PDB file of C-alpha atoms in Angstrom:
ATOM      1  CA  MET T   1     -29.206 173.385 199.459  1.00  0.00           C
ATOM      2  CA  LEU T   2     -31.617 174.715 202.103  1.00  0.00           C
ATOM      3  CA  LYS T   3     -32.685 171.164 202.958  1.00  0.00           C
ATOM      4  CA  LEU T   4     -29.041 170.151 203.334  1.00  0.00           C
ATOM      5  CA  TRP T   5     -28.416 173.084 205.676  1.00  0.00           C
ATOM      6  CA  LYS T   6     -31.448 172.214 207.810  1.00  0.00           C
ATOM      7  CA  TRP T   7     -30.355 168.588 207.914  1.00  0.00           C
ATOM      8  CA  TYR T   8     -26.888 169.653 209.075  1.00  0.00           C
ATOM      9  CA  GLN T   9     -28.373 171.936 211.737  1.00  0.00           C
ATOM     10  CA  ASN T  10     -30.452 169.060 213.044  1.00  0.00           C
ATOM     11  CA  CYS T  11     -27.444 166.711 213.126  1.00  0.00           C
ATOM     12  CA  LEU T  12     -25.366 169.357 214.868  1.00  0.00           C
ATOM     13  CA  SER T  13     -27.978 169.904 217.565  1.00  0.00           C
ATOM     14  CA  VAL T  14     -28.622 166.191 218.167  1.00  0.00           C
ATOM     15  CA  HIS T  15     -25.104 164.782 217.706  1.00  0.00           C
ATOM     16  CA  PRO T  16     -22.637 167.718 217.808  1.00  0.00           C
ATOM     17  CA  LEU T  17     -19.452 165.704 218.337  1.00  0.00           C
ATOM     18  CA  LYS T  18     -20.315 162.988 215.841  1.00  0.00           C
ATOM     19  CA  THR T  19     -21.351 165.565 213.240  1.00  0.00           C
ATOM     20  CA  GLN T  20     -18.090 167.481 213.598  1.00  0.00           C
ATOM     21  CA  VAL T  21     -16.003 164.303 213.422  1.00  0.00           C
ATOM     22  CA  ILE T  22     -17.714 163.063 210.251  1.00  0.00           C
ATOM     23  CA  SER T  23     -17.717 166.459 208.532  1.00  0.00           C
ATOM     24  CA  SER T  24     -14.039 166.994 209.392  1.00  0.00           C
ATOM     25  CA  GLY T  25     -13.031 163.630 207.963  1.00  0.00           C
ATOM     26  CA  PHE T  26     -15.031 164.261 204.790  1.00  0.00           C
ATOM     27  CA  LEU T  27     -13.670 167.774 204.246  1.00  0.00           C
ATOM     28  CA  TRP T  28     -10.055 166.767 204.846  1.00  0.00           C
ATOM     29  CA  GLY T  29     -10.451 163.906 202.380  1.00  0.00           C
ATOM     30  CA  VAL T  30     -11.879 166.234 199.734  1.00  0.00           C
ATOM     31  CA  GLY T  31      -9.106 168.701 200.486  1.00  0.00           C
ATOM     32  CA  ASP T  32      -6.424 166.085 199.902  1.00  0.00           C
ATOM     33  CA  ILE T  33      -7.922 165.146 196.529  1.00  0.00           C
ATOM     34  CA  ALA T  34      -7.759 168.823 195.571  1.00  0.00           C
ATOM     35  CA  ALA T  35      -4.163 169.022 196.831  1.00  0.00           C
ATOM     36  CA  GLN T  36      -3.184 166.006 194.736  1.00  0.00           C
ATOM     37  CA  TYR T  37      -4.728 167.591 191.653  1.00  0.00           C
ATOM     38  CA  ILE T  38      -2.981 170.915 192.306  1.00  0.00           C
ATOM     39  CA  THR T  39       0.352 169.130 192.766  1.00  0.00           C
ATOM     40  CA  HIS T  40      -0.207 167.209 189.517  1.00  0.00           C
ATOM     41  CA  ALA T  41      -1.082 170.365 187.590  1.00  0.00           C
ATOM     42  CA  THR T  42       1.861 172.258 189.104  1.00  0.00           C
ATOM     43  CA  ALA T  43       4.263 169.456 188.157  1.00  0.00           C
ATOM     44  CA  LYS T  44       3.105 169.643 184.539  1.00  0.00           C
ATOM     45  CA  SER T  45       3.690 173.380 184.296  1.00  0.00           C
ATOM     46  CA  ARG T  46       6.759 173.947 186.485  1.00  0.00           C
ATOM     47  CA  LEU T  47       8.814 170.777 186.725  1.00  0.00           C
ATOM     48  CA  GLN T  48       9.214 170.432 182.953  1.00  0.00           C
ATOM     49  CA  LEU T  49       8.041 166.854 182.775  1.00  0.00           C
ATOM     50  CA  SER T  50       8.443 164.907 179.573  1.00  0.00           C
ATOM     51  CA  VAL T  51       5.563 164.934 177.088  1.00  0.00           C
ATOM     52  CA  THR T  52       4.607 161.405 178.090  1.00  0.00           C
ATOM     53  CA  ASP T  53       4.510 162.248 181.807  1.00  0.00           C
ATOM     54  CA  ALA T  54       2.739 165.544 181.242  1.00  0.00           C
ATOM     55  CA  ASP T  55      -0.009 163.922 179.213  1.00  0.00           C
ATOM     56  CA  GLU T  56      -0.605 161.280 181.850  1.00  0.00           C
ATOM     57  CA  LYS T  57      -4.096 161.588 183.302  1.00  0.00           C
ATOM     58  CA  PHE T  58      -4.571 162.609 186.899  1.00  0.00           C
ATOM     59  CA  LYS T  59      -5.190 159.645 189.193  1.00  0.00           C
ATOM     60  CA  VAL T  60      -6.318 159.962 192.780  1.00  0.00           C
ATOM     61  CA  ASN T  61      -4.139 158.269 195.385  1.00  0.00           C
ATOM     62  CA  TRP T  62      -7.009 156.855 197.449  1.00  0.00           C
ATOM     63  CA  LYS T  63      -4.666 155.452 200.098  1.00  0.00           C
ATOM     64  CA  ARG T  64      -3.398 158.962 200.783  1.00  0.00           C
ATOM     65  CA  VAL T  65      -6.966 160.296 200.808  1.00  0.00           C
ATOM     66  CA  ALA T  66      -7.887 157.681 203.420  1.00  0.00           C
ATOM     67  CA  VAL T  67      -4.867 158.612 205.551  1.00  0.00           C
ATOM     68  CA  THR T  68      -5.608 162.338 205.379  1.00  0.00           C
ATOM     69  CA  SER T  69      -9.309 161.797 205.968  1.00  0.00           C
ATOM     70  CA  SER T  70      -8.459 159.742 209.044  1.00  0.00           C
ATOM     71  CA  PHE T  71      -6.578 162.740 210.403  1.00  0.00           C
ATOM     72  CA  GLY T  72      -9.797 164.738 210.090  1.00  0.00           C
ATOM     73  CA  PHE T  73     -11.793 161.968 211.767  1.00  0.00           C
ATOM     74  CA  GLY T  74      -9.313 161.235 214.528  1.00  0.00           C
ATOM     75  CA  PHE T  75      -7.841 164.632 215.394  1.00  0.00           C
ATOM     76  CA  VAL T  76      -9.436 167.704 213.797  1.00  0.00           C
ATOM     77  CA  GLY T  77     -13.027 166.665 214.485  1.00  0.00           C
ATOM     78  CA  PRO T  78     -12.888 165.599 218.142  1.00  0.00           C
ATOM     79  CA  VAL T  79     -10.054 167.881 219.292  1.00  0.00           C
ATOM     80  CA  GLY T  80     -11.451 170.872 217.398  1.00  0.00           C
ATOM     81  CA  HIS T  81     -14.914 170.279 218.855  1.00  0.00           C
ATOM     82  CA  PHE T  82     -13.716 170.385 222.466  1.00  0.00           C
ATOM     83  CA  TRP T  83     -11.122 173.096 221.818  1.00  0.00           C
ATOM     84  CA  TYR T  84     -13.501 175.728 220.462  1.00  0.00           C
ATOM     85  CA  GLU T  85     -16.219 174.962 222.976  1.00  0.00           C
ATOM     86  CA  GLY T  86     -13.726 174.985 225.838  1.00  0.00           C
ATOM     87  CA  LEU T  87     -11.949 178.108 224.596  1.00  0.00           C
ATOM     88  CA  ASP T  88     -15.189 180.088 224.494  1.00  0.00           C
ATOM     89  CA  ARG T  89     -16.214 178.850 227.939  1.00  0.00           C
ATOM     90  CA  PHE T  90     -12.794 179.606 229.456  1.00  0.00           C
ATOM     91  CA  ILE T  91     -12.650 183.183 228.189  1.00  0.00           C
ATOM     92  CA  ARG T  92     -16.262 183.956 229.153  1.00  0.00           C
ATOM     93  CA  LEU T  93     -16.299 182.330 232.583  1.00  0.00           C
ATOM     94  CA  LYS T  94     -12.687 182.335 233.796  1.00  0.00           C
ATOM     95  CA  LEU T  95     -11.374 185.542 232.258  1.00  0.00           C
ATOM     96  CA  GLN T  96     -14.852 187.105 232.344  1.00  0.00           C
ATOM     97  CA  LEU T  97     -14.404 189.070 229.145  1.00  0.00           C
ATOM     98  CA  PRO T  98     -17.571 190.410 227.455  1.00  0.00           C
ATOM     99  CA  PRO T  99     -18.479 188.229 224.426  1.00  0.00           C
ATOM    100  CA  LYS T 100     -17.744 189.798 221.019  1.00  0.00           C
ATOM    101  CA  SER T 101     -15.710 192.594 222.627  1.00  0.00           C
ATOM    102  CA  PRO T 102     -12.310 193.459 221.070  1.00  0.00           C
ATOM    103  CA  ARG T 103     -10.433 191.964 224.050  1.00  0.00           C
ATOM    104  CA  PHE T 104     -12.575 188.812 223.914  1.00  0.00           C
ATOM    105  CA  VAL T 105     -11.900 188.283 220.195  1.00  0.00           C
ATOM    106  CA  ALA T 106      -8.200 189.201 220.470  1.00  0.00           C
ATOM    107  CA  THR T 107      -7.679 186.776 223.376  1.00  0.00           C
ATOM    108  CA  LYS T 108      -9.390 183.981 221.490  1.00  0.00           C
ATOM    109  CA  VAL T 109      -7.344 184.574 218.359  1.00  0.00           C
ATOM    110  CA  ALA T 110      -4.105 184.755 220.355  1.00  0.00           C
ATOM    111  CA  MET T 111      -4.753 181.517 222.248  1.00  0.00           C
ATOM    112  CA  ASP T 112      -5.882 179.729 219.094  1.00  0.00           C
ATOM    113  CA  SER T 113      -2.770 180.869 217.197  1.00  0.00           C
ATOM    114  CA  ILE T 114      -0.316 180.090 220.003  1.00  0.00           C
ATOM    115  CA  ILE T 115      -1.757 176.770 221.214  1.00  0.00           C
ATOM    116  CA  PHE T 116      -3.990 175.020 218.713  1.00  0.00           C
ATOM    117  CA  GLY T 117      -2.342 176.197 215.471  1.00  0.00           C
ATOM    118  CA  PRO T 118       1.176 174.836 216.149  1.00  0.00           C
ATOM    119  CA  LEU T 119      -0.253 171.674 217.743  1.00  0.00           C
ATOM    120  CA  ASP T 120      -2.398 170.993 214.682  1.00  0.00           C
ATOM    121  CA  LEU T 121       0.587 171.372 212.339  1.00  0.00           C
ATOM    122  CA  PHE T 122       2.866 169.235 214.528  1.00  0.00           C
ATOM    123  CA  VAL T 123       0.350 166.401 214.764  1.00  0.00           C
ATOM    124  CA  PHE T 124      -0.463 166.574 211.044  1.00  0.00           C
ATOM    125  CA  PHE T 125       3.111 166.301 209.761  1.00  0.00           C
ATOM    126  CA  THR T 126       4.052 163.698 212.383  1.00  0.00           C
ATOM    127  CA  TYR T 127       0.998 161.594 211.580  1.00  0.00           C
ATOM    128  CA  MET T 128       1.517 161.845 207.809  1.00  0.00           C
ATOM    129  CA  GLY T 129       5.152 160.825 208.202  1.00  0.00           C
ATOM    130  CA  PHE T 130       4.464 157.721 210.275  1.00  0.00           C
ATOM    131  CA  SER T 131       1.515 156.817 208.018  1.00  0.00           C
ATOM    132  CA  ALA T 132       3.914 156.806 205.081  1.00  0.00           C
ATOM    133  CA  GLY T 133       6.066 154.211 206.872  1.00  0.00           C
ATOM    134  CA  LYS T 134       8.864 156.568 207.887  1.00  0.00           C
ATOM    135  CA  ASN T 135      10.945 156.096 211.023  1.00  0.00           C
ATOM    136  CA  VAL T 136      11.417 158.605 213.831  1.00  0.00           C
ATOM    137  CA  ALA T 137      14.542 160.166 212.295  1.00  0.00           C
ATOM    138  CA  GLN T 138      12.825 160.659 208.937  1.00  0.00           C
ATOM    139  CA  VAL T 139       9.757 162.182 210.581  1.00  0.00           C
ATOM    140  CA  LYS T 140      12.008 164.633 212.448  1.00  0.00           C
ATOM    141  CA  GLU T 141      13.585 165.671 209.155  1.00  0.00           C
ATOM    142  CA  ASP T 142      10.146 166.165 207.632  1.00  0.00           C
ATOM    143  CA  LEU T 143       9.154 168.357 210.573  1.00  0.00           C
ATOM    144  CA  LYS T 144      12.286 170.480 210.141  1.00  0.00           C
ATOM    145  CA  ARG T 145      11.464 170.853 206.451  1.00  0.00           C
ATOM    146  CA  ASP T 146       7.689 171.397 206.612  1.00  0.00           C
ATOM    147  CA  PHE T 147       6.705 172.755 210.031  1.00  0.00           C
ATOM    148  CA  LEU T 148       8.245 176.229 209.959  1.00  0.00           C
ATOM    149  CA  PRO T 149       7.167 177.140 206.383  1.00  0.00           C
ATOM    150  CA  ALA T 150       3.604 176.015 207.099  1.00  0.00           C
ATOM    151  CA  LEU T 151       3.510 177.819 210.458  1.00  0.00           C
ATOM    152  CA  VAL T 152       4.730 181.092 208.938  1.00  0.00           C
ATOM    153  CA  LEU T 153       2.374 180.984 205.953  1.00  0.00           C
ATOM    154  CA  GLU T 154      -0.646 179.924 208.008  1.00  0.00           C
ATOM    155  CA  GLY T 155       0.207 182.491 210.659  1.00  0.00           C
ATOM    156  CA  GLY T 156      -0.567 185.226 208.198  1.00  0.00           C
ATOM    157  CA  ILE T 157      -3.961 183.826 207.210  1.00  0.00           C
ATOM    158  CA  TRP T 158      -5.649 182.001 210.090  1.00  0.00           C
ATOM    159  CA  PRO T 159      -5.726 184.929 212.564  1.00  0.00           C
ATOM    160  CA  ILE T 160      -7.730 186.951 210.013  1.00  0.00           C
ATOM    161  CA  VAL T 161     -10.081 184.010 209.470  1.00  0.00           C
ATOM    162  CA  GLN T 162     -10.533 183.563 213.204  1.00  0.00           C
ATOM    163  CA  VAL T 163     -11.193 187.254 213.898  1.00  0.00           C
ATOM    164  CA  ALA T 164     -14.260 187.035 211.674  1.00  0.00           C
ATOM    165  CA  ASN T 165     -15.201 183.690 213.230  1.00  0.00           C
ATOM    166  CA  PHE T 166     -15.009 184.785 216.858  1.00  0.00           C
ATOM    167  CA  ARG T 167     -16.572 188.180 216.204  1.00  0.00           C
ATOM    168  CA  TYR T 168     -19.523 187.393 213.942  1.00  0.00           C
ATOM    169  CA  VAL T 169     -20.254 183.635 213.976  1.00  0.00           C
ATOM    170  CA  PRO T 170     -22.418 182.207 216.807  1.00  0.00           C
ATOM    171  CA  VAL T 171     -20.555 179.707 218.989  1.00  0.00           C
ATOM    172  CA  ARG T 172     -22.799 176.893 217.784  1.00  0.00           C
ATOM    173  CA  TYR T 173     -21.616 177.369 214.196  1.00  0.00           C
ATOM    174  CA  GLN T 174     -17.999 178.302 214.812  1.00  0.00           C
ATOM    175  CA  LEU T 175     -16.918 174.711 214.322  1.00  0.00           C
ATOM    176  CA  LEU T 176     -18.710 174.563 210.983  1.00  0.00           C
ATOM    177  CA  TYR T 177     -17.006 177.792 209.947  1.00  0.00           C
ATOM    178  CA  VAL T 178     -13.622 176.349 210.920  1.00  0.00           C
ATOM    179  CA  ASN T 179     -14.330 173.084 209.124  1.00  0.00           C
ATOM    180  CA  ILE T 180     -15.160 174.913 205.906  1.00  0.00           C
ATOM    181  CA  PHE T 181     -11.853 176.737 206.057  1.00  0.00           C
ATOM    182  CA  CYS T 182     -10.197 173.455 207.046  1.00  0.00           C
ATOM    183  CA  LEU T 183     -11.136 172.272 203.566  1.00  0.00           C
ATOM    184  CA  LEU T 184      -8.830 174.956 202.187  1.00  0.00           C
ATOM    185  CA  ASP T 185      -6.351 174.330 205.002  1.00  0.00           C
ATOM    186  CA  SER T 186      -6.185 170.626 204.205  1.00  0.00           C
ATOM    187  CA  VAL T 187      -5.464 171.512 200.575  1.00  0.00           C
ATOM    188  CA  PHE T 188      -2.637 173.761 201.722  1.00  0.00           C
ATOM    189  CA  LEU T 189      -1.116 171.343 204.261  1.00  0.00           C
ATOM    190  CA  SER T 190      -1.354 168.369 201.911  1.00  0.00           C
ATOM    191  CA  TRP T 191       0.252 170.463 199.186  1.00  0.00           C
ATOM    192  CA  VAL T 192       3.056 171.561 201.547  1.00  0.00           C
ATOM    193  CA  GLU T 193       3.678 167.955 202.592  1.00  0.00           C
ATOM    194  CA  GLN T 194       3.823 166.810 198.957  1.00  0.00           C
ATOM    195  CA  GLN T 195       6.278 169.551 197.945  1.00  0.00           C
ATOM    196  CA  LYS T 196       9.146 167.622 199.556  1.00  0.00           C
ATOM    197  CA  ASP T 197      12.363 169.669 199.189  1.00  0.00           C
ATOM    198  CA  ALA T 198      10.969 172.514 197.111  1.00  0.00           C
ATOM    199  CA  ALA T 199      13.220 175.578 196.747  1.00  0.00           C
ATOM    200  CA  TRP T 200      10.863 177.860 198.711  1.00  0.00           C
ATOM    201  CA  LYS T 201      11.022 175.471 201.680  1.00  0.00           C
ATOM    202  CA  GLN T 202      14.788 175.383 201.588  1.00  0.00           C
ATOM    203  CA  TRP T 203      14.795 179.176 201.996  1.00  0.00           C
ATOM    204  CA  PHE T 204      12.999 178.825 205.341  1.00  0.00           C
ATOM    205  CA  THR T 205      15.292 176.055 206.570  1.00  0.00           C
ATOM    206  CA  SER T 206      18.457 177.847 205.425  1.00  0.00           C
ATOM    207  CA  PHE T 207      17.308 181.040 207.160  1.00  0.00           C
ATOM    208  CA  HIS T 208      16.655 179.072 210.345  1.00  0.00           C
ATOM    209  CA  SER T 209      20.132 177.484 210.088  1.00  0.00           C
ATOM    210  CA  LEU T 210      21.741 180.908 209.745  1.00  0.00           C
ATOM    211  CA  GLU T 211      19.919 182.084 212.873  1.00  0.00           C
ATOM    212  CA  GLU T 212      21.164 179.046 214.811  1.00  0.00           C
ATOM    213  CA  ARG T 213      24.744 179.652 213.655  1.00  0.00           C
ATOM    214  CA  GLY T 214      24.472 183.311 214.590  1.00  0.00           C
ATOM    215  CA  GLY T 215      23.190 182.376 218.044  1.00  0.00           C
ATOM    216  CA  LYS T 216      26.042 179.926 218.597  1.00  0.00           C
ATOM    217  CA  GLY T 217      28.579 182.460 217.356  1.00  0.00           C
ATOM    218  CA  GLY T 218      27.361 184.979 219.915  1.00  0.00           C
ATOM    219  CA  LEU T 219      27.924 182.621 222.818  1.00  0.00           C
TER     220      LEU T 219
END
């Protein structure tokens, strides 16, 4: 394990962008496999499948793994690399906030949550929809169904993760820290995307619809 860590450190120092791109693609692929397994296990216990279906062995959908892994390669890796480097540089040099100070960490977390978080979710669900062969209208429906629930649930977790990241992790390893948690994040997002029209999602969408109706009624 120590040799692997030293090897990663060397790759990160010599080829930072390439290392982050490859590690992101790998972790998102692994995360999707885990999400598929969780979905399979959940279906057996909650959806009351027949005995024949329930006893069916878990099979990895490698096409989906390739699609999800490509999202890690093409978006999370390169965009995340420049985002976290640029965010740290902007706050230190432009806003001139002392590194590791409460204001420095709070500003980083706020900008990450307001800008990168929603963008990441939007690109993920849009990309997964088009990769599945859906048209623009279908992708819009998927976004209405998946975006808000994911944003709300992630909004309660990622800020805590990022406080620890921006406060205690050196800038050089912040991307690695994020990528490790992206493994769990990819499990979550893949699971959300595979849940289709689950009842808990419909609660979010119905609540949003009530808000819209209330807003129109007040006009």
